[in-house]
């Protein structure tokens, strides 16, 4: 019923110092110097000495039904396993389709999001796919966002990519109109999540769209902006003028910038960190030197954050923000998620300070990883225990 996390170094992601955190049922009930347990029954005390406590990561770009398919049917990537997401320290995901909206659909995406939720994860989805007209359940983006609980926006709509429909500014405006109106009607984020490819124009179509309309800049979240160096520097300017920018884990610094490199440059260039998020693009296809393409690992998100903090010694608060608070704000889940605060959901990571490895994961106050061991797996994973 109660869990008391004792004496951990709390990053909310703002640094709070050494605190006790009392979780009651699925919520954080209290954060204080020293919380007494005398009057509580059924309380589990978790010693967090030499541990960092932070909010569970939020991944706003995960191909939960599998991406890929660019090299024929054999290259279609299978659906993701619950424990693969869990062991990456991710407690909330936004699932999305991507390139293939012919052999996959938003209905399947919704079903997978519901399955992962039953298994224990917090899940949302974007309706849509790369192309315009885009894939939907009801036939209209606005109806999907307004009427389907899990749909919080549209994406990933592709621009500047040979696999995109090369949308005109007017086509993008129409999609934005549906997302904006659907978001307002249902009190959701209503964002347009935009895949930016290696194409010639980079962020230009989005910049033109923002300049030529009255849509608020914060409703657009362009991603993969660290995939090449030109695009990266274009994105820093975009963020400085108030735009959101999202980096993808696993990118290499040979062609673009890895996440640790990208975050280091962001801090050096004094880009407002509030504008920056990082997502995994996990379970999608990524270019590979040997085989052409391979499956993007969802765990790479945690690894990139670990390297940024442990090896690059970047500001822990700022780095954590990019996968917790900033994402929660972007997709309108803040302050319910993305932060350690009284009244927030009990989605919590306990991290071993020494090597920044995952010690325990709580989702909605329930323990899913305990002292490095997965204690609750997905529906078809139990046989592997
Ligand atoms: Zn993409």
Coordinates of C-alpha atoms and ligand atoms in Angstrom, one line a residue:
X1 CA 0.0 0.0 0.0
X2 CA 2.8 2.4 1.1
X3 CA 6.4 2.6 -0.1
X4 CA 8.9 4.8 1.6
X5 CA 12.0 5.6 -0.4
X6 CA 14.6 6.6 2.3
X7 CA 17.4 9.1 1.9
X8 CA 17.9 9.1 -1.8
X9 CA 19.4 12.0 -3.8
X10 CA 16.3 13.4 -5.3
X11 CA 16.3 15.0 -8.7
X12 CA 12.7 16.1 -9.4
X13 CA 14.4 16.7 -12.0
X14 CA 15.4 19.9 -10.0
X15 CA 17.8 18.8 -7.3
X16 CA 16.0 18.6 -4.0
X17 CA 18.8 17.1 -1.9
X18 CA 18.6 14.0 0.2
X19 CA 14.9 13.3 0.9
X20 CA 12.4 10.6 1.9
X21 CA 9.6 10.0 -0.6
X22 CA 6.4 8.4 0.6
X23 CA 4.3 6.7 -2.2
X24 CA 0.7 5.9 -1.3
X25 CA -1.1 3.6 -3.7
X26 CA -0.2 5.1 -7.2
X27 CA 0.8 8.6 -6.2
X28 CA 3.6 10.5 -4.5
X29 CA 2.1 11.5 -1.2
X30 CA 4.9 13.3 0.6
X31 CA 8.5 14.4 0.0
X32 CA 10.3 15.5 3.2
X33 CA 13.5 15.4 5.2
X34 CA 12.5 12.5 7.4
X35 CA 9.1 10.8 7.1
X36 CA 8.1 8.7 10.1
X37 CA 6.3 5.4 9.4
X38 CA 5.0 4.8 13.0
X39 CA 1.3 5.4 12.0
X40 CA 1.4 3.5 8.7
X41 CA 0.5 -0.1 8.2
X42 CA 1.7 -2.1 5.2
X43 CA 4.7 0.0 4.4
X44 CA 7.7 -1.2 2.5
X45 CA 10.9 0.7 3.3
X46 CA 13.3 1.0 0.4
X47 CA 16.8 2.1 1.4
X48 CA 18.0 4.6 -1.2
X49 CA 21.4 5.5 0.3
X50 CA 23.9 6.1 -2.6
X51 CA 21.0 6.1 -5.0
X52 CA 19.6 8.8 -7.3
X53 CA 15.8 9.1 -7.4
X54 CA 14.2 10.7 -10.4
X55 CA 11.0 10.6 -12.4
X56 CA 10.5 7.7 -14.8
X57 CA 11.6 8.6 -18.4
X58 CA 9.0 9.5 -21.0
X59 CA 9.7 8.4 -24.5
X60 CA 7.6 10.4 -27.0
X61 CA 8.8 8.5 -30.1
X62 CA 8.6 4.7 -29.9
X63 CA 7.6 2.3 -32.6
X64 CA 5.7 0.0 -30.3
X65 CA 4.2 -2.0 -33.2
X66 CA 7.5 -2.1 -35.0
X67 CA 8.8 0.2 -37.7
X68 CA 11.0 -0.5 -40.7
X69 CA 9.9 -2.3 -43.9
X70 CA 12.2 -0.2 -46.1
X71 CA 13.9 -3.3 -47.5
X72 CA 10.8 -5.4 -48.2
X73 CA 8.5 -7.4 -46.0
X74 CA 11.3 -9.3 -44.4
X75 CA 12.6 -6.0 -42.9
X76 CA 9.4 -5.3 -41.0
X77 CA 10.3 -5.1 -37.3
X78 CA 8.3 -7.1 -34.8
X79 CA 6.2 -5.5 -32.0
X80 CA 8.2 -4.4 -28.9
X81 CA 8.3 -6.4 -25.7
X82 CA 7.1 -4.7 -22.5
X83 CA 10.3 -5.6 -20.6
X84 CA 12.5 -4.0 -23.3
X85 CA 10.8 -0.6 -22.5
X86 CA 10.8 -1.2 -18.7
X87 CA 14.5 -2.0 -18.6
X88 CA 15.2 1.3 -20.4
X89 CA 13.8 3.2 -17.4
X90 CA 10.8 4.3 -19.5
X91 CA 7.5 4.5 -17.6
X92 CA 5.5 6.4 -20.2
X93 CA 5.5 6.1 -24.0
X94 CA 3.9 7.6 -27.0
X95 CA 3.6 5.0 -29.7
X96 CA 3.6 5.9 -33.4
X97 CA 3.5 4.3 -36.9
X98 CA 6.1 5.9 -39.2
X99 CA 7.0 5.0 -42.7
X100 CA 4.7 2.0 -43.2
X101 CA 0.9 2.8 -43.1
X102 CA 0.0 0.1 -45.6
X103 CA 0.8 -3.2 -43.8
X104 CA 0.4 -1.4 -40.4
X105 CA -2.4 0.8 -39.2
X106 CA -3.4 3.1 -36.3
X107 CA -5.9 0.6 -35.1
X108 CA -3.1 -1.9 -34.4
X109 CA -1.1 0.8 -32.8
X110 CA -4.0 1.6 -30.4
X111 CA -4.4 -2.1 -29.6
X112 CA -0.7 -2.4 -28.8
X113 CA -0.8 0.7 -26.6
X114 CA -3.8 -0.8 -24.7
X115 CA -1.9 -4.1 -24.3
X116 CA 1.2 -2.3 -22.9
X117 CA -1.0 -0.4 -20.5
X118 CA -2.5 -3.7 -19.2
X119 CA 1.0 -4.9 -18.7
X120 CA 1.7 -1.9 -16.6
X121 CA 3.0 1.0 -18.7
X122 CA 1.5 4.5 -19.2
X123 CA 0.8 4.7 -23.0
X124 CA -0.4 7.2 -25.5
X125 CA -0.3 7.3 -29.3
X126 CA -0.1 9.7 -32.3
X127 CA -2.5 9.1 -35.1
X128 CA -1.1 9.4 -38.6
X129 CA 2.0 8.2 -40.4
X130 CA 4.7 9.7 -42.7
X131 CA 2.5 10.7 -45.6
X132 CA -0.4 13.2 -46.1
X133 CA -3.3 12.3 -46.4
X134 CA -2.3 10.5 -43.3
X135 CA -3.4 7.2 -41.7
X136 CA -6.2 7.5 -39.1
X137 CA -8.8 5.4 -37.3
X138 CA -11.9 7.5 -37.9
X139 CA -10.9 9.0 -41.2
X140 CA -10.0 12.4 -39.7
X141 CA -7.1 13.4 -37.5
X142 CA -9.4 15.8 -35.6
X143 CA -11.8 13.0 -34.8
X144 CA -9.1 10.6 -33.6
X145 CA -7.6 13.2 -31.3
X146 CA -11.0 14.4 -30.0
X147 CA -12.7 11.1 -29.5
X148 CA -10.0 8.5 -28.8
X149 CA -8.6 8.7 -25.3
X150 CA -5.1 7.6 -26.1
X151 CA -4.6 9.8 -29.2
X152 CA -2.8 13.0 -28.1
X153 CA -1.6 14.3 -31.4
X154 CA -0.6 13.5 -35.0
X155 CA 2.7 12.1 -36.3
X156 CA 5.3 11.4 -37.3
X157 CA 4.4 13.5 -40.4
X158 CA 7.5 13.4 -42.6
X159 CA 9.2 16.5 -44.2
X160 CA 12.5 16.8 -46.1
X161 CA 12.7 13.1 -46.7
X162 CA 12.6 11.0 -49.9
X163 CA 10.0 8.8 -48.1
X164 CA 7.7 11.8 -47.3
X165 CA 4.8 13.1 -49.4
X166 CA 6.7 16.4 -49.8
X167 CA 3.8 18.2 -48.2
X168 CA 3.2 21.9 -49.2
X169 CA 2.8 24.5 -46.5
X170 CA -1.0 24.4 -47.1
X171 CA -1.1 20.6 -46.5
X172 CA 0.9 21.0 -43.3
X173 CA -1.5 23.8 -42.2
X174 CA -4.5 21.6 -42.6
X175 CA -3.0 18.9 -40.5
X176 CA -2.0 21.5 -37.9
X177 CA -5.6 22.8 -37.9
X178 CA -7.0 19.4 -37.1
X179 CA -4.4 18.7 -34.4
X180 CA -4.9 22.1 -32.8
X181 CA -8.7 22.0 -32.8
X182 CA -8.8 18.3 -31.7
X183 CA -6.4 19.2 -28.9
X184 CA -8.5 22.1 -27.7
X185 CA -11.8 20.1 -27.9
X186 CA -10.4 17.2 -25.8
X187 CA -8.0 19.2 -23.6
X188 CA -5.0 17.3 -24.9
X189 CA -1.6 18.3 -26.3
X190 CA -2.8 18.3 -29.9
X191 CA 0.7 18.4 -31.2
X192 CA 2.1 17.7 -34.6
X193 CA 5.2 15.4 -34.2
X194 CA 7.3 15.9 -37.3
X195 CA 9.9 13.5 -38.7
X196 CA 12.7 15.6 -40.4
X197 CA 14.8 13.6 -42.9
X198 CA 18.1 14.2 -44.5
X199 CA 16.5 16.1 -47.3
X200 CA 17.7 19.4 -48.7
X201 CA 15.3 21.7 -46.9
X202 CA 15.8 20.5 -43.4
X203 CA 13.5 22.4 -41.0
X204 CA 12.6 25.0 -43.6
X205 CA 9.0 23.8 -44.3
X206 CA 8.2 23.9 -40.6
X207 CA 9.8 27.4 -40.2
X208 CA 7.7 28.6 -43.1
X209 CA 4.6 27.1 -41.6
X210 CA 5.1 28.8 -38.3
X211 CA 5.9 32.2 -40.0
X212 CA 2.9 31.9 -42.3
X213 CA 0.3 31.0 -39.7
X214 CA -1.0 31.8 -36.2
X215 CA -0.4 28.4 -34.7
X216 CA 1.5 28.5 -31.5
X217 CA 5.1 27.2 -32.0
X218 CA 4.8 24.9 -29.0
X219 CA 2.4 22.6 -30.8
X220 CA 5.1 21.4 -33.2
X221 CA 7.7 18.9 -32.2
X222 CA 10.3 18.2 -34.9
X223 CA 12.5 15.2 -34.3
X224 CA 15.7 13.5 -35.5
X225 CA 17.3 16.9 -35.5
X226 CA 20.8 15.5 -34.6
X227 CA 20.9 13.3 -37.7
X228 CA 23.1 15.6 -39.7
X229 CA 25.2 18.6 -38.7
X230 CA 23.4 21.2 -40.9
X231 CA 20.0 20.2 -39.5
X232 CA 21.4 20.3 -36.0
X233 CA 22.6 23.9 -36.2
X234 CA 19.4 24.9 -38.0
X235 CA 17.5 23.3 -35.0
X236 CA 19.6 25.3 -32.4
X237 CA 18.4 28.5 -34.1
X238 CA 14.8 27.2 -34.1
X239 CA 15.0 26.5 -30.4
X240 CA 16.5 29.9 -29.7
X241 CA 13.5 31.5 -31.4
X242 CA 11.1 29.5 -29.2
X243 CA 10.7 26.2 -31.1
X244 CA 10.8 22.7 -29.6
X245 CA 13.6 20.4 -30.7
X246 CA 13.8 16.7 -30.2
X247 CA 17.0 14.6 -30.6
X248 CA 17.1 10.9 -31.3
X249 CA 19.2 8.5 -29.3
X250 CA 21.6 6.2 -31.1
X251 CA 22.6 8.8 -33.7
X252 CA 26.3 8.7 -34.6
X253 CA 28.7 11.6 -34.5
X254 CA 30.2 10.5 -37.8
X255 CA 27.2 11.9 -39.8
X256 CA 25.4 14.0 -37.2
X257 CA 25.8 14.3 -33.4
X258 CA 25.3 11.6 -30.8
X259 CA 22.9 12.7 -28.0
X260 CA 25.8 13.3 -25.5
X261 CA 27.5 15.5 -28.2
X262 CA 24.3 17.2 -29.1
X263 CA 23.4 18.0 -25.4
X264 CA 27.0 19.2 -24.8
X265 CA 26.7 21.6 -27.7
X266 CA 23.2 22.8 -26.6
X267 CA 24.5 23.7 -23.2
X268 CA 27.6 25.4 -24.7
X269 CA 25.6 27.4 -27.2
X270 CA 23.2 28.5 -24.4
X271 CA 20.1 27.1 -26.1
X272 CA 17.2 27.2 -23.5
X273 CA 17.2 23.6 -22.2
X274 CA 13.4 23.8 -21.7
X275 CA 13.0 23.6 -25.5
X276 CA 15.0 20.4 -25.8
X277 CA 13.8 16.8 -25.5
X278 CA 15.3 13.4 -26.4
X279 CA 13.5 10.3 -27.6
X280 CA 14.5 6.8 -28.5
X281 CA 13.0 6.1 -32.0
X282 CA 13.3 2.6 -30.6
X283 CA 12.1 -0.4 -32.5
X284 CA 12.3 1.6 -35.7
X285 CA 14.9 0.9 -38.5
X286 CA 18.1 2.8 -38.3
X287 CA 21.0 2.9 -40.9
X288 CA 23.8 0.4 -40.2
X289 CA 27.2 0.2 -41.8
X290 CA 27.2 -3.6 -42.2
X291 CA 23.7 -4.7 -43.1
X292 CA 22.1 -1.5 -44.4
X293 CA 19.5 -1.2 -41.6
X294 CA 19.1 -2.6 -38.1
X295 CA 16.6 -2.2 -35.2
X296 CA 16.9 0.9 -33.1
X297 CA 17.3 -0.2 -29.4
X298 CA 15.0 1.5 -27.0
X299 CA 17.6 1.1 -24.3
X300 CA 19.9 3.4 -26.2
X301 CA 17.9 6.3 -24.7
X302 CA 19.0 5.5 -21.2
X303 CA 22.5 4.7 -22.3
X304 CA 22.8 8.1 -24.0
X305 CA 21.6 9.8 -20.9
X306 CA 24.0 7.7 -18.7
X307 CA 27.0 8.7 -20.9
X308 CA 25.9 12.4 -20.9
X309 CA 25.9 12.4 -17.1
X310 CA 28.6 9.9 -16.1
X311 CA 31.2 10.3 -18.8
X312 CA 30.6 13.8 -20.1
X313 CA 29.7 15.2 -16.7
X314 CA 26.9 17.3 -18.1
X315 CA 24.5 19.0 -15.6
X316 CA 22.4 16.2 -14.2
X317 CA 19.3 18.3 -13.7
X318 CA 19.4 19.7 -17.2
X319 CA 20.0 16.3 -18.9
X320 CA 17.2 14.6 -16.9
X321 CA 14.8 17.4 -17.9
X322 CA 15.1 16.4 -21.6
X323 CA 13.6 12.9 -20.9
X324 CA 11.2 13.8 -18.0
X325 CA 9.8 17.2 -17.3
X326 CA 10.2 18.8 -20.7
X327 CA 8.6 15.8 -22.4
X328 CA 5.7 15.8 -19.9
X329 CA 5.1 19.5 -20.7
X330 CA 5.3 19.0 -24.4
X331 CA 2.6 16.3 -24.4
X332 CA 0.5 18.0 -21.6
X333 CA 1.0 15.4 -18.9
X334 CA 2.8 17.8 -16.5
X335 CA 2.7 18.0 -13.5
X336 CA 1.0 14.6 -13.3
X337 CA 4.1 13.1 -14.9
X338 CA 7.7 14.0 -15.5
X339 CA 8.3 15.3 -12.0
X340 CA 8.7 14.2 -8.4
X341 CA 6.2 16.2 -6.5
X342 CA 3.5 15.6 -4.0
X343 CA 0.4 14.6 -5.9
X344 CA 2.3 13.4 -9.0
X345 CA 2.1 9.8 -10.3
X346 CA 4.4 7.3 -8.6
X347 CA 6.5 6.7 -11.8
X348 CA 9.9 6.6 -10.3
X349 CA 13.5 5.5 -11.1
X350 CA 16.0 4.5 -8.5
X351 CA 19.4 4.7 -10.0
X352 CA 22.7 3.4 -8.6
X353 CA 24.8 6.5 -8.2
X354 CA 28.2 4.8 -8.8
X355 CA 27.6 3.6 -12.4
X356 CA 24.2 5.3 -13.2
X357 CA 22.6 1.9 -13.7
X358 CA 18.9 1.1 -13.0
X359 CA 18.3 -0.3 -9.5
X360 CA 14.5 -0.2 -9.3
X361 CA 11.5 1.1 -11.3
X362 CA 8.1 2.0 -10.0
X363 CA 5.2 2.6 -12.3
X364 CA 2.0 4.0 -10.6
X365 CA 3.5 3.1 -7.2
X366 CA 4.1 -0.6 -8.2
X367 CA 7.5 -2.1 -8.4
X368 CA 8.4 -3.6 -11.8
X369 CA 12.2 -3.7 -11.3
X370 CA 13.6 -4.4 -7.9
X371 CA 17.3 -4.2 -7.1
X372 CA 18.2 -4.8 -10.7
X373 CA 15.8 -7.6 -11.3
X374 CA 12.7 -7.5 -13.4
X375 CA 9.9 -8.7 -11.2
X376 CA 6.9 -8.2 -13.6
X377 CA 7.1 -9.0 -17.3
X378 CA 4.8 -8.8 -20.2
X379 CA 1.9 -11.2 -20.9
X380 CA 3.9 -13.6 -23.1
X381 CA 7.2 -13.1 -21.4
X382 CA 6.5 -15.0 -18.2
X383 CA 7.9 -18.2 -19.5
X384 CA 11.3 -16.6 -19.8
X385 CA 11.6 -15.9 -16.1
Ligands
LIG1 ZN1 11.1 9.2 -37.8

